[in-house]
Amino acid sequence: MNEAVAERLSRIARLQDLLGEDKFKAISHDRAARVIEGLSIDIATIADDPAKLRAIEGIGPKIADKIAEFARTGKMSELVELEAKVPPGVLALMNIPGLGPKTVATLWKEGGVTDLASLKRIIADGTILKLPRMGAKSVEKLKESIDLAEQGSARLPLGLAAPVAERFVAAMTDVKGVKQVAFAGSLRRGRETIGDIDILVAAADGDAAHVAEAFRAMPGVAQVLVAGEKKSSVRARIAPGSARFSVEGRSGDAEVGPTVQVDLRVVPPQSWGAALMYFTGSKEFNIRLRERSLKMGLTLNEYGLFPEDDDKTPPQQRGIKPVASETEEEIFHALRLAYIPPEMREDRGEIDRAEQASAGAKSKAAKHAAAPVEGLIELADIKAELHAHTTASDGRMSIEELARNARERGFHTIAVTDHSKSSVIANGLSAERLRDHVAAIHAARKKVKGIHILAGSEVDILADGSLDYDQATLELLDVVVASPHNALSQDPATATKRLLRAIESGLVHILGHPTGRLINRRAGLSPDMAKIVDAAKANDVALEINAHWMRLDLRDTHIRAAVDAGCLIAIDCDVHAADDFDNLRFGVQTARRGWLPAEQCINTWSAQRLIGWLKRD
DNA sequence: GCCGTTTTCGGCCCGACTGTTTTCAGTCG
């Protein structure tokens, strides 16, 4: 229910903005919406308990009432009242880049605009120019924004945005006068989708102008949106996606194909840490840190952490020396916080944890080493891949090729888990073919040394929760990954029962991509995650984080719930081709967003411990 | 509408850029 509540609260906020009501009221609703979106529990479970609702940061008596009302009746009366005041097509206009509440309100009240069609009409007949602050240039920009919005403005999956950002970073590194380059924003935080790409460059003031110019002239830039010295924005072409998943509504033609907005900020080298922190966000996280700074008598901006005074001119323009600015570490330290990794910066309680960690550390050295999550998982911790396909079903590599690839990547274990018989399109194996395949896996062990090759299956969880092979067949295997592949639009109650049956079968080690969602494409199942997590914990079943950027399933909030419950997690690439191993970083980033300690992830264990666990000793 | 380590009332983050302006409003992140 979290998503539904958040969507309604944020709609209330936008309507309040539009109607010119107290903007802090709107901010409160918006903030509550974001908090609820990030919750690891389903808010429906506490909706009838006002005290529990109000214990959540950002939820007070009024918003608690609205949540309770929604849980009871399926609607929020305040939203109904607000919507009655505004024509239904007006709110959507705020999704057009460059159109904010003020402009939309003017278009509606003074220009008679009630939806996109009527907006286009007054642009076409020129009457829009009679409205205040609407000149020829504004209208030209508006037309371009409308075109863009109509092309589909779905956020770009992490795995498609990362290569574009890396291309820009590499190219900017070679520009004269550039001291440091990095990407920031939601990409650095590892969010599953990215709205735009933020590139940060450190350069001396004298170099800023030509650095910005070089950025706007990069190959692949289709259009320049903003051209300042400290800030520039362009639209850049996206390289064609992987063959296995194309991007919805975006064909792979690199010449004219889809584009993504890329923002560049140029800052002086001594401000690097402050700027990196600022542009990494999230916005909510930044606001919290600034509030904290003010309480400590300091003021934080993208140039540094400065002593607070009454002067209205920003401190960096007055030559004030910052308390900290060159690195993120020193800024966190000055704010008496442990270093918070980018993936955790979402204002989901990490600041409190970082404060406790810092306060708990006695020595100076201990304070520098303190972390909000002890042993947070890192890419290098992963030593095993437990979900991989070969040419026996729909993979591209033979058993031996797969094993050699895994060994080259430094893994001590690879599990061969081809599809089961019901996955017909994926050439799933009959029980008989599986027995031959297991023999082939055993034979491969003799040819490829230096890595444990496990015989397994990605067995379908059928619609009723039964498994696609019988018990005797599954017991031949070293590892069983059970995944839902069909009937992915089941209602939540049925889906919960289905997954619970698989978890409780006693035959499954890992629950593969538990919801079956595909980002931007298919919502997948919405089981009662609290029940799934509890059952997984009780039955010693690991929940998978499927690392493919199109899946990232479990997602961050689910992982957080699993981590809290003490449930085991597997991070796997669902390898079909050699390149798929590269997706591991996205899986690990997602795990870090869910605060997963390495210890709780079975892929980080020694071979001995992992294999012992699989044998259920 | 929410919140409290100088507050239960009076605050609520900060700067860059653009376009339409004669000094700034609106949007974005």
XYZ file of C-alpha atoms (C1' of nucleotides) in Angstrom:
646
model
C 0.000 0.000 0.000
C 3.024 2.256 0.452
C 3.182 3.240 -3.185
C -0.518 4.086 -3.329
C -0.352 6.243 -0.202
C 2.806 8.000 -1.351
C 1.327 8.712 -4.761
C -1.751 10.317 -3.210
C 0.177 12.405 -0.702
C 2.459 13.701 -3.388
C -0.563 14.491 -5.557
C -2.002 16.497 -2.654
C 1.312 18.356 -2.424
C 1.308 19.216 -6.123
C -2.287 20.395 -5.987
C -1.497 22.589 -2.987
C 1.442 24.063 -4.883
C -0.748 24.677 -7.874
C -3.476 26.355 -5.831
C -0.916 28.572 -4.128
C -1.516 27.219 -0.641
C 1.153 27.407 2.059
C 4.201 25.915 0.401
C 5.477 24.358 3.621
C 2.294 22.368 3.831
C 3.020 20.997 0.384
C 6.614 20.255 1.366
C 5.378 18.287 4.385
C 3.088 16.135 2.250
C 5.833 15.559 -0.252
C 8.306 14.624 2.423
C 5.850 12.200 4.019
C 5.291 10.635 0.595
C 9.021 10.050 0.122
C 9.397 8.601 3.595
C 6.536 6.168 3.046
C 7.934 5.118 -0.319
C 11.191 4.172 1.381
C 9.609 2.250 4.251
C 10.621 -1.388 4.558
C 7.301 -2.346 6.148
C 3.861 -2.148 4.554
C 2.138 0.872 6.075
C -1.185 -0.954 5.833
C -0.081 -3.064 8.790
C 0.032 -0.041 11.113
C -2.560 2.186 9.445
C -5.038 1.728 12.300
C -2.490 2.647 14.970
C -2.053 6.445 15.124
C 0.822 6.243 17.611
C 2.863 3.986 15.333
C 2.137 6.144 12.304
C 3.214 9.280 14.100
C 6.404 7.630 15.277
C 7.517 7.738 11.650
C 9.562 10.838 10.964
C 7.610 13.325 8.850
C 4.179 11.938 9.744
C 2.157 14.033 12.179
C -1.466 13.888 13.332
C -3.014 15.217 10.116
C -1.176 12.987 7.685
C -1.679 9.997 9.996
C -5.427 10.636 9.726
C -5.219 10.702 5.953
C -3.349 7.395 5.869
C -5.887 5.816 8.217
C -8.731 7.145 6.089
C -7.147 5.728 2.953
C -6.637 2.314 4.555
C -10.269 2.291 5.667
C -12.042 3.706 2.640
C -9.574 3.607 -0.242
C -9.599 7.368 -0.661
C -8.442 10.602 0.929
C -11.216 13.165 1.181
C -8.804 16.081 1.083
C -7.475 14.849 -2.237
C -11.022 14.516 -3.561
C -11.763 18.113 -2.527
C -8.581 19.470 -4.060
C -9.157 17.622 -7.307
C -12.626 19.094 -7.567
C -11.042 22.533 -7.820
C -8.736 21.750 -10.721
C -9.569 20.422 -14.212
C -8.234 16.856 -14.500
C -5.695 17.606 -17.254
C -3.958 20.490 -15.487
C -1.895 18.584 -12.938
C -0.157 16.529 -15.633
C 1.201 19.745 -17.159
C 3.563 19.986 -14.215
C 5.397 16.939 -15.576
C 6.604 18.985 -18.529
C 10.171 20.127 -17.801
C 10.324 23.851 -17.149
C 6.687 24.109 -16.123
C 6.308 24.559 -12.389
C 3.266 25.294 -10.245
C 3.312 29.047 -10.843
C 3.456 28.838 -14.591
C 0.854 26.091 -14.794
C -1.461 28.105 -12.542
C -1.090 31.131 -14.845
C -1.707 29.025 -17.956
C -4.838 27.613 -16.385
C -6.351 30.669 -14.710
C -5.377 33.357 -17.201
C -4.877 31.337 -20.374
C -7.813 28.956 -20.003
C -5.571 25.916 -20.387
C -7.157 22.735 -19.020
C -4.957 20.028 -20.525
C -2.106 19.362 -22.928
C -4.328 19.770 -26.001
C -5.522 23.235 -25.016
C -1.959 24.243 -24.130
C -0.863 23.264 -27.631
C -3.783 25.242 -29.054
C -2.819 28.541 -27.413
C 0.786 27.986 -28.448
C -0.313 27.427 -32.042
C -2.570 30.476 -32.240
C -0.067 32.678 -30.401
C -2.390 33.770 -27.593
C 0.046 32.276 -25.076
C 2.324 35.274 -25.736
C -0.200 37.553 -24.040
C 0.349 35.829 -20.684
C 2.760 37.345 -18.159
C 6.405 36.251 -18.404
C 5.715 34.401 -21.658
C 8.019 35.644 -24.381
C 9.005 34.082 -27.694
C 11.983 32.284 -26.175
C 10.013 30.754 -23.319
C 7.427 29.447 -25.754
C 10.114 27.960 -27.999
C 11.570 26.095 -25.015
C 8.130 24.987 -23.946
C 7.474 23.480 -27.373
C 10.684 21.455 -27.169
C 9.826 20.286 -23.660
C 6.406 19.116 -24.817
C 7.963 17.130 -27.677
C 10.357 15.506 -25.253
C 7.655 14.711 -22.728
C 5.562 13.096 -25.464
C 8.430 10.856 -26.573
C 8.100 9.154 -23.224
C 10.055 10.322 -20.257
C 10.574 7.016 -18.481
C 13.585 7.114 -16.230
C 16.615 5.349 -17.647
C 17.610 1.993 -16.090
C 20.856 2.089 -14.089
C 22.626 -0.288 -16.456
C 22.027 1.942 -19.494
C 22.903 5.191 -17.739
C 26.190 3.958 -16.256
C 28.042 3.478 -19.582
C 26.941 6.912 -20.818
C 28.217 8.525 -17.626
C 31.479 6.614 -17.813
C 31.976 7.785 -21.395
C 31.600 11.402 -20.280
C 33.870 10.961 -17.276
C 36.596 9.384 -19.400
C 36.404 12.114 -22.021
C 36.353 14.973 -19.526
C 39.426 13.563 -17.777
C 41.472 14.439 -20.851
C 40.327 18.070 -21.055
C 43.052 20.583 -20.194
C 42.723 22.123 -16.745
C 40.503 19.343 -15.360
C 41.747 18.229 -11.939
C 39.078 15.686 -11.001
C 35.992 14.151 -12.649
C 33.252 11.928 -11.285
C 29.597 11.210 -11.814
C 27.298 12.016 -8.928
C 23.519 12.059 -8.500
C 21.230 9.050 -8.315
C 23.652 7.108 -10.512
C 26.336 7.285 -7.813
C 23.724 6.290 -5.250
C 22.904 3.262 -7.418
C 19.190 3.926 -7.788
C 17.478 1.446 -10.071
C 16.540 4.163 -12.554
C 18.117 7.518 -13.332
C 16.414 10.766 -14.317
C 19.522 12.512 -15.560
C 23.278 12.070 -15.335
C 25.305 14.467 -13.166
C 28.949 14.976 -14.050
C 31.144 16.907 -11.646
C 34.475 18.466 -12.618
C 37.057 20.226 -10.458
C 38.938 22.960 -12.317
C 40.498 26.308 -11.475
C 38.227 29.323 -12.074
C 40.252 30.362 -15.112
C 39.638 26.985 -16.760
C 35.896 26.715 -16.056
C 34.743 28.357 -19.280
C 36.637 26.133 -21.702
C 35.972 23.012 -19.634
C 32.254 23.702 -19.942
C 32.688 24.376 -23.640
C 34.506 21.061 -24.148
C 31.647 19.293 -22.369
C 29.008 20.810 -24.625
C 31.042 19.810 -27.691
C 31.414 16.144 -26.693
C 30.571 13.526 -29.312
C 27.069 12.221 -28.793
C 25.669 15.566 -27.642
C 22.412 16.089 -29.515
C 21.267 19.371 -28.005
C 22.532 22.024 -25.578
C 19.909 22.997 -22.989
C 21.830 25.262 -20.597
C 25.169 26.914 -21.269
C 26.679 28.582 -18.222
C 30.231 28.621 -16.924
C 29.544 26.706 -13.733
C 26.574 24.703 -14.950
C 25.732 23.241 -18.361
C 23.101 20.769 -19.490
C 22.902 18.768 -22.701
C 20.926 15.911 -24.142
C 23.243 13.071 -25.130
C 22.585 9.940 -27.145
C 22.409 6.609 -25.384
C 24.325 3.686 -26.843
C 22.182 0.736 -27.933
C 21.176 -1.500 -25.044
C 22.066 -5.144 -24.562
C 20.606 -7.631 -26.998
C 18.632 -9.548 -24.378
C 16.642 -6.564 -23.181
C 15.900 -3.595 -25.382
C 14.551 -0.417 -23.836
C 10.828 0.068 -24.076
C 9.942 2.660 -26.694
C 13.552 3.383 -27.527
C 15.067 1.707 -30.540
C 18.766 1.094 -30.747
C 19.734 3.504 -33.519
C 22.787 5.311 -32.132
C 22.642 8.127 -34.688
C 19.162 9.427 -34.021
C 18.220 7.231 -31.055
C 17.036 8.087 -27.594
C 18.779 10.692 -25.462
C 19.361 11.382 -21.803
C 19.969 14.689 -20.061
C 23.528 15.150 -18.790
C 24.338 17.994 -16.393
C 27.834 19.325 -15.815
C 28.914 21.294 -12.776
C 32.370 22.872 -12.579
C 33.686 23.662 -9.101
C 37.052 24.873 -7.748
C 39.338 21.989 -6.642
C 39.239 22.996 -2.973
C 35.430 22.495 -3.019
C 35.567 18.986 -4.474
C 34.286 17.077 -1.454
C 31.462 19.513 -0.702
C 30.379 19.547 -4.332
C 30.532 15.759 -4.707
C 28.425 15.387 -1.604
C 25.971 18.049 -2.696
C 25.460 16.666 -6.202
C 25.267 13.073 -5.033
C 22.238 13.895 -2.890
C 19.665 12.722 -2.344
C 17.868 16.000 -2.009
C 16.233 14.868 1.230
C 19.600 13.744 2.575
C 21.149 17.118 1.729
C 18.372 18.971 3.509
C 18.879 16.875 6.636
C 22.597 17.535 6.609
C 22.052 21.268 6.214
C 19.616 21.300 9.090
C 22.179 19.461 11.171
C 24.873 21.946 10.135
C 22.751 24.907 11.188
C 22.159 23.349 14.600
C 25.916 23.093 14.969
C 26.393 26.743 14.017
C 27.566 25.883 10.508
C 26.213 26.344 7.018
C 26.669 23.783 4.237
C 26.579 24.380 0.493
C 28.321 22.926 -2.563
C 31.469 24.947 -1.812
C 32.050 23.797 1.729
C 30.997 23.679 5.353
C 31.345 27.223 6.742
C 30.860 28.961 10.085
C 27.352 30.471 10.130
C 26.979 34.265 10.374
C 24.342 36.887 9.584
C 25.864 38.050 6.314
C 23.546 37.403 3.364
C 26.373 37.073 0.841
C 27.399 33.401 0.516
C 30.549 32.707 2.578
C 32.619 31.410 -0.344
C 32.246 34.799 -2.046
C 33.632 36.592 1.004
C 36.814 34.562 1.299
C 35.649 32.813 4.470
C 37.716 29.717 5.192
C 35.576 26.567 5.314
C 35.682 24.182 8.257
C 35.778 21.347 5.713
C 35.390 21.152 1.926
C 38.061 19.118 0.142
C 36.789 15.603 0.808
C 33.460 14.072 1.760
C 35.150 12.272 4.644
C 36.254 15.484 6.352
C 32.804 17.028 5.987
C 31.085 14.027 7.561
C 33.704 14.086 10.271
C 33.188 17.787 10.985
C 29.463 17.089 11.293
C 30.303 14.371 13.856
C 29.039 11.619 11.564
C 30.576 8.391 10.355
C 31.146 8.360 6.586
C 27.876 7.460 4.901
C 28.331 5.561 1.599
C 26.506 7.132 -1.369
C 24.035 4.247 -1.703
C 22.719 4.882 1.803
C 22.104 8.616 1.387
C 18.327 8.569 1.150
C 17.229 9.995 4.489
C 16.023 6.589 5.644
C 17.603 6.686 9.072
C 21.252 6.504 7.982
C 22.132 9.855 9.555
C 21.046 8.658 13.000
C 23.071 5.485 12.517
C 26.111 7.478 11.430
C 25.753 9.727 14.463
C 25.596 6.748 16.817
C 28.583 5.096 15.126
C 30.643 8.269 15.426
C 29.629 8.903 19.030
C 30.333 5.297 19.957
C 33.882 5.417 18.618
C 36.251 6.577 21.330
C 39.589 7.182 19.631
C 40.244 9.469 16.701
C 41.207 6.519 14.517
C 38.037 4.682 15.503
C 35.927 7.693 14.523
C 37.471 7.705 11.062
C 36.844 3.983 10.664
C 33.297 4.146 12.049
C 30.482 3.151 9.690
C 26.692 3.378 9.865
C 26.518 -0.307 8.876
C 29.344 -2.514 10.087
C 30.787 -4.604 7.237
C 28.489 -3.195 4.539
C 28.868 -5.415 1.499
C 31.322 -4.465 -1.270
C 31.824 -5.761 -4.789
C 35.086 -7.476 -3.830
C 33.313 -9.525 -1.148
C 31.466 -11.633 -3.730
C 33.174 -14.973 -4.284
C 30.494 -17.129 -5.869
C 27.885 -17.007 -8.625
C 24.929 -19.246 -7.877
C 22.565 -18.584 -10.789
C 23.858 -19.197 -14.307
C 22.586 -20.689 -17.554
C 24.378 -22.634 -20.285
C 23.604 -23.646 -23.851
C 21.612 -26.517 -22.364
C 18.753 -24.038 -21.890
C 18.929 -20.379 -22.984
C 22.528 -19.435 -22.095
C 25.273 -18.735 -24.624
C 28.193 -20.527 -22.947
C 28.984 -24.191 -22.424
C 29.469 -25.486 -18.896
C 33.233 -25.255 -19.292
C 33.194 -21.744 -20.753
C 30.965 -20.590 -17.931
C 33.240 -22.129 -15.312
C 36.398 -20.628 -16.823
C 34.757 -17.205 -16.967
C 33.767 -17.421 -13.324
C 37.233 -18.578 -12.338
C 38.847 -15.661 -14.189
C 36.701 -13.319 -12.175
C 38.152 -14.745 -8.995
C 35.130 -16.772 -7.881
C 35.643 -19.972 -5.921
C 32.243 -21.379 -6.920
C 29.914 -21.356 -9.910
C 26.487 -22.984 -9.947
C 25.024 -24.217 -13.224
C 21.288 -23.607 -12.949
C 19.519 -24.087 -16.249
C 15.784 -23.638 -16.668
C 13.259 -26.341 -15.801
C 10.777 -27.937 -18.166
C 7.909 -25.453 -17.941
C 10.094 -22.627 -19.234
C 9.537 -23.853 -22.757
C 10.636 -20.657 -24.493
C 13.909 -20.834 -22.584
C 14.426 -24.434 -23.706
C 13.899 -25.733 -20.186
C 15.210 -29.209 -19.373
C 12.991 -32.249 -18.888
C 13.848 -34.348 -15.839
C 15.605 -36.760 -18.123
C 17.684 -34.078 -19.855
C 18.501 -32.657 -16.420
C 19.975 -36.009 -15.336
C 22.236 -36.030 -18.396
C 23.122 -32.399 -17.738
C 24.140 -33.188 -14.158
C 26.448 -35.890 -15.523
C 27.947 -33.344 -17.945
C 28.516 -30.926 -15.046
C 30.286 -33.648 -13.096
C 32.449 -34.366 -16.145
C 33.327 -30.673 -16.485
C 34.749 -30.675 -12.954
C 37.560 -32.891 -14.225
C 38.388 -30.466 -17.050
C 38.154 -27.123 -15.272
C 40.107 -27.103 -12.017
C 40.426 -24.388 -9.437
C 36.720 -23.689 -9.076
C 33.800 -25.568 -7.558
C 31.221 -26.326 -10.241
C 27.842 -27.016 -8.674
C 25.015 -28.876 -10.369
C 21.776 -26.985 -9.969
C 18.576 -25.790 -11.556
C 16.536 -22.666 -11.790
C 13.320 -24.471 -11.221
C 10.033 -22.766 -11.999
C 7.663 -22.011 -9.163
C 4.393 -22.824 -10.884
C 1.306 -20.679 -10.396
C 0.089 -22.784 -7.459
C 3.473 -22.738 -5.731
C 4.482 -26.270 -6.655
C 7.930 -26.861 -8.142
C 8.551 -27.908 -11.732
C 10.524 -31.086 -10.797
C 9.628 -33.766 -8.294
C 11.473 -34.241 -5.030
C 13.646 -37.147 -6.245
C 14.899 -35.068 -9.182
C 15.627 -31.992 -7.065
C 17.534 -34.092 -4.553
C 20.085 -34.947 -7.258
C 21.189 -31.319 -7.264
C 23.744 -29.365 -5.235
C 21.736 -26.169 -5.406
C 18.121 -25.301 -6.188
C 17.136 -21.793 -7.215
C 13.351 -21.514 -7.405
C 11.877 -18.613 -9.377
C 8.486 -17.418 -10.602
C 8.383 -16.961 -14.393
C 4.735 -17.044 -15.368
C 1.418 -15.904 -13.873
C 3.131 -12.709 -12.747
C -0.064 -10.709 -12.499
C -1.504 -12.803 -9.684
C -3.132 -10.885 -6.862
C -0.988 -10.320 -3.760
C -2.688 -12.958 -1.592
C -2.285 -15.691 -4.218
C 1.293 -14.641 -4.925
C 2.130 -14.768 -1.217
C 0.716 -18.270 -0.890
C 2.564 -19.360 -4.017
C 5.969 -18.153 -2.823
C 5.436 -19.403 0.735
C 4.716 -22.880 -0.586
C 8.015 -22.884 -2.466
C 9.950 -21.557 0.519
C 8.420 -24.129 2.844
C 8.968 -27.063 0.452
C 12.266 -27.930 2.112
C 13.758 -28.404 -1.376
C 14.811 -24.845 -2.190
C 18.025 -23.023 -1.306
C 17.459 -19.699 -3.042
C 14.298 -17.861 -4.061
C 15.238 -16.364 -7.460
C 14.034 -12.900 -8.527
C 11.144 -13.162 -6.065
C 8.726 -10.687 -7.666
C 9.576 -11.240 -11.330
C 9.352 -7.555 -12.082
C 11.055 -5.929 -15.079
C 11.944 -2.291 -14.503
C 9.817 0.116 -16.599
C 8.069 -2.868 -18.154
C 6.281 -5.185 -15.790
C 5.303 -4.676 -12.169
C 5.591 -8.359 -11.244
C 4.168 -9.934 -8.090
C 3.411 -7.945 -4.936
C 3.534 -10.581 -2.211
C 3.321 -9.705 1.477
C 7.050 -9.190 1.870
C 6.985 -9.380 5.687
C 5.582 -12.916 5.454
C 8.038 -13.945 2.724
C 10.969 -12.661 4.736
C 9.836 -14.382 7.941
C 9.305 -17.685 6.140
C 12.670 -17.446 4.394
C 14.349 -16.838 7.740
C 12.503 -19.724 9.410
C 13.258 -22.171 6.567
C 16.850 -21.043 6.010
C 16.171 -20.022 2.421
C 18.181 -17.180 0.886
C 16.328 -14.460 -1.026
C 17.982 -13.453 -4.281
C 18.955 -10.021 -5.433
C 19.003 -10.587 -9.156
C 21.752 -8.237 -10.339
C 20.559 -7.722 -13.894
C 19.804 -4.010 -14.259
C 16.485 -4.826 -15.859
C 15.425 -6.747 -12.733
C 17.175 -5.659 -9.498
C 14.739 -7.954 -7.739
C 14.612 -7.907 -4.675
C 14.608 -4.134 -4.639
C 16.245 -1.926 -2.029
C 13.314 -1.574 0.366
C 12.657 -5.330 0.320
C 16.305 -5.977 1.075
C 16.143 -3.635 4.023
C 13.219 -5.627 5.418
C 15.084 -8.897 4.839
C 18.228 -7.548 6.495
C 16.241 -6.371 9.519
C 14.671 -9.812 9.841
C 18.071 -11.493 9.729
C 17.244 -13.312 6.514
C 20.010 -14.623 4.218
C 20.545 -12.974 0.844
C 22.068 -14.215 -2.411
C 23.361 -11.779 -5.039
C 23.470 -13.372 -8.460
C 23.949 -12.257 -12.040
C 21.548 -14.758 -13.634
C 24.324 -15.261 -16.176
C 23.304 -16.032 -19.748
C 26.369 -14.564 -21.517
C 29.862 -13.643 -20.337
C 28.993 -9.921 -20.142
C 26.273 -10.600 -17.607
C 28.886 -11.034 -14.889
C 29.478 -7.280 -15.228
C 26.042 -6.598 -13.781
C 27.242 -7.747 -10.389
C 28.093 -4.187 -9.400
C 24.460 -3.147 -9.815
C 23.334 -5.985 -7.585
C 25.874 -5.019 -4.941
C 24.870 -1.369 -5.120
C 21.242 -2.361 -4.644
C 22.283 -4.523 -1.673
C 24.110 -1.534 -0.170
C 20.964 0.531 -0.608
C 19.288 -2.120 1.544
C 22.091 -1.893 4.163
C 23.225 -5.498 3.631
C 26.272 -6.587 5.649
C 28.589 -8.939 3.714
C 28.180 -11.576 6.425
C 24.477 -11.980 5.609
C 25.144 -12.655 1.910
C 25.902 -16.291 1.068
C 27.980 -15.326 -2.001
C 30.620 -13.825 0.310
C 31.157 -16.974 2.329
C 34.121 -19.332 1.957
C 33.572 -22.279 -0.376
C 33.547 -24.625 2.584
C 30.902 -22.702 4.473
C 28.759 -22.160 1.400
C 28.838 -25.790 0.304
C 28.175 -26.911 3.860
C 25.143 -24.667 3.978
C 23.850 -25.999 0.651
C 24.113 -29.561 2.002
C 21.962 -28.530 4.910
C 24.461 -29.986 7.407
C 1.814 20.290 8.098
C 5.811 19.022 10.959
C 9.047 19.695 14.548
C 12.043 21.008 18.945
C 20.180 19.978 22.613
C 18.966 27.706 23.372
C 11.844 26.947 20.426
C 4.969 24.025 21.689
C 5.486 29.149 18.091
C 7.910 30.295 14.411
C 10.644 28.686 11.831
C 11.306 25.383 7.661
C 18.467 24.446 2.510
C 21.013 26.750 -0.956
C 22.847 28.266 -5.363
C 22.883 28.490 -10.800
C 20.653 29.701 -14.846
C 17.101 31.665 -17.929
C 14.020 34.943 -19.596
C 11.652 38.860 -19.037
C 12.944 42.047 -16.417
C 14.874 47.528 -14.907
C 15.998 44.339 -9.872
C 13.887 39.521 -10.031
C 10.558 35.404 -10.403
C 10.426 30.778 -11.567
C 12.454 26.326 -12.037
C 15.683 22.848 -11.119
C 18.457 19.791 -8.509
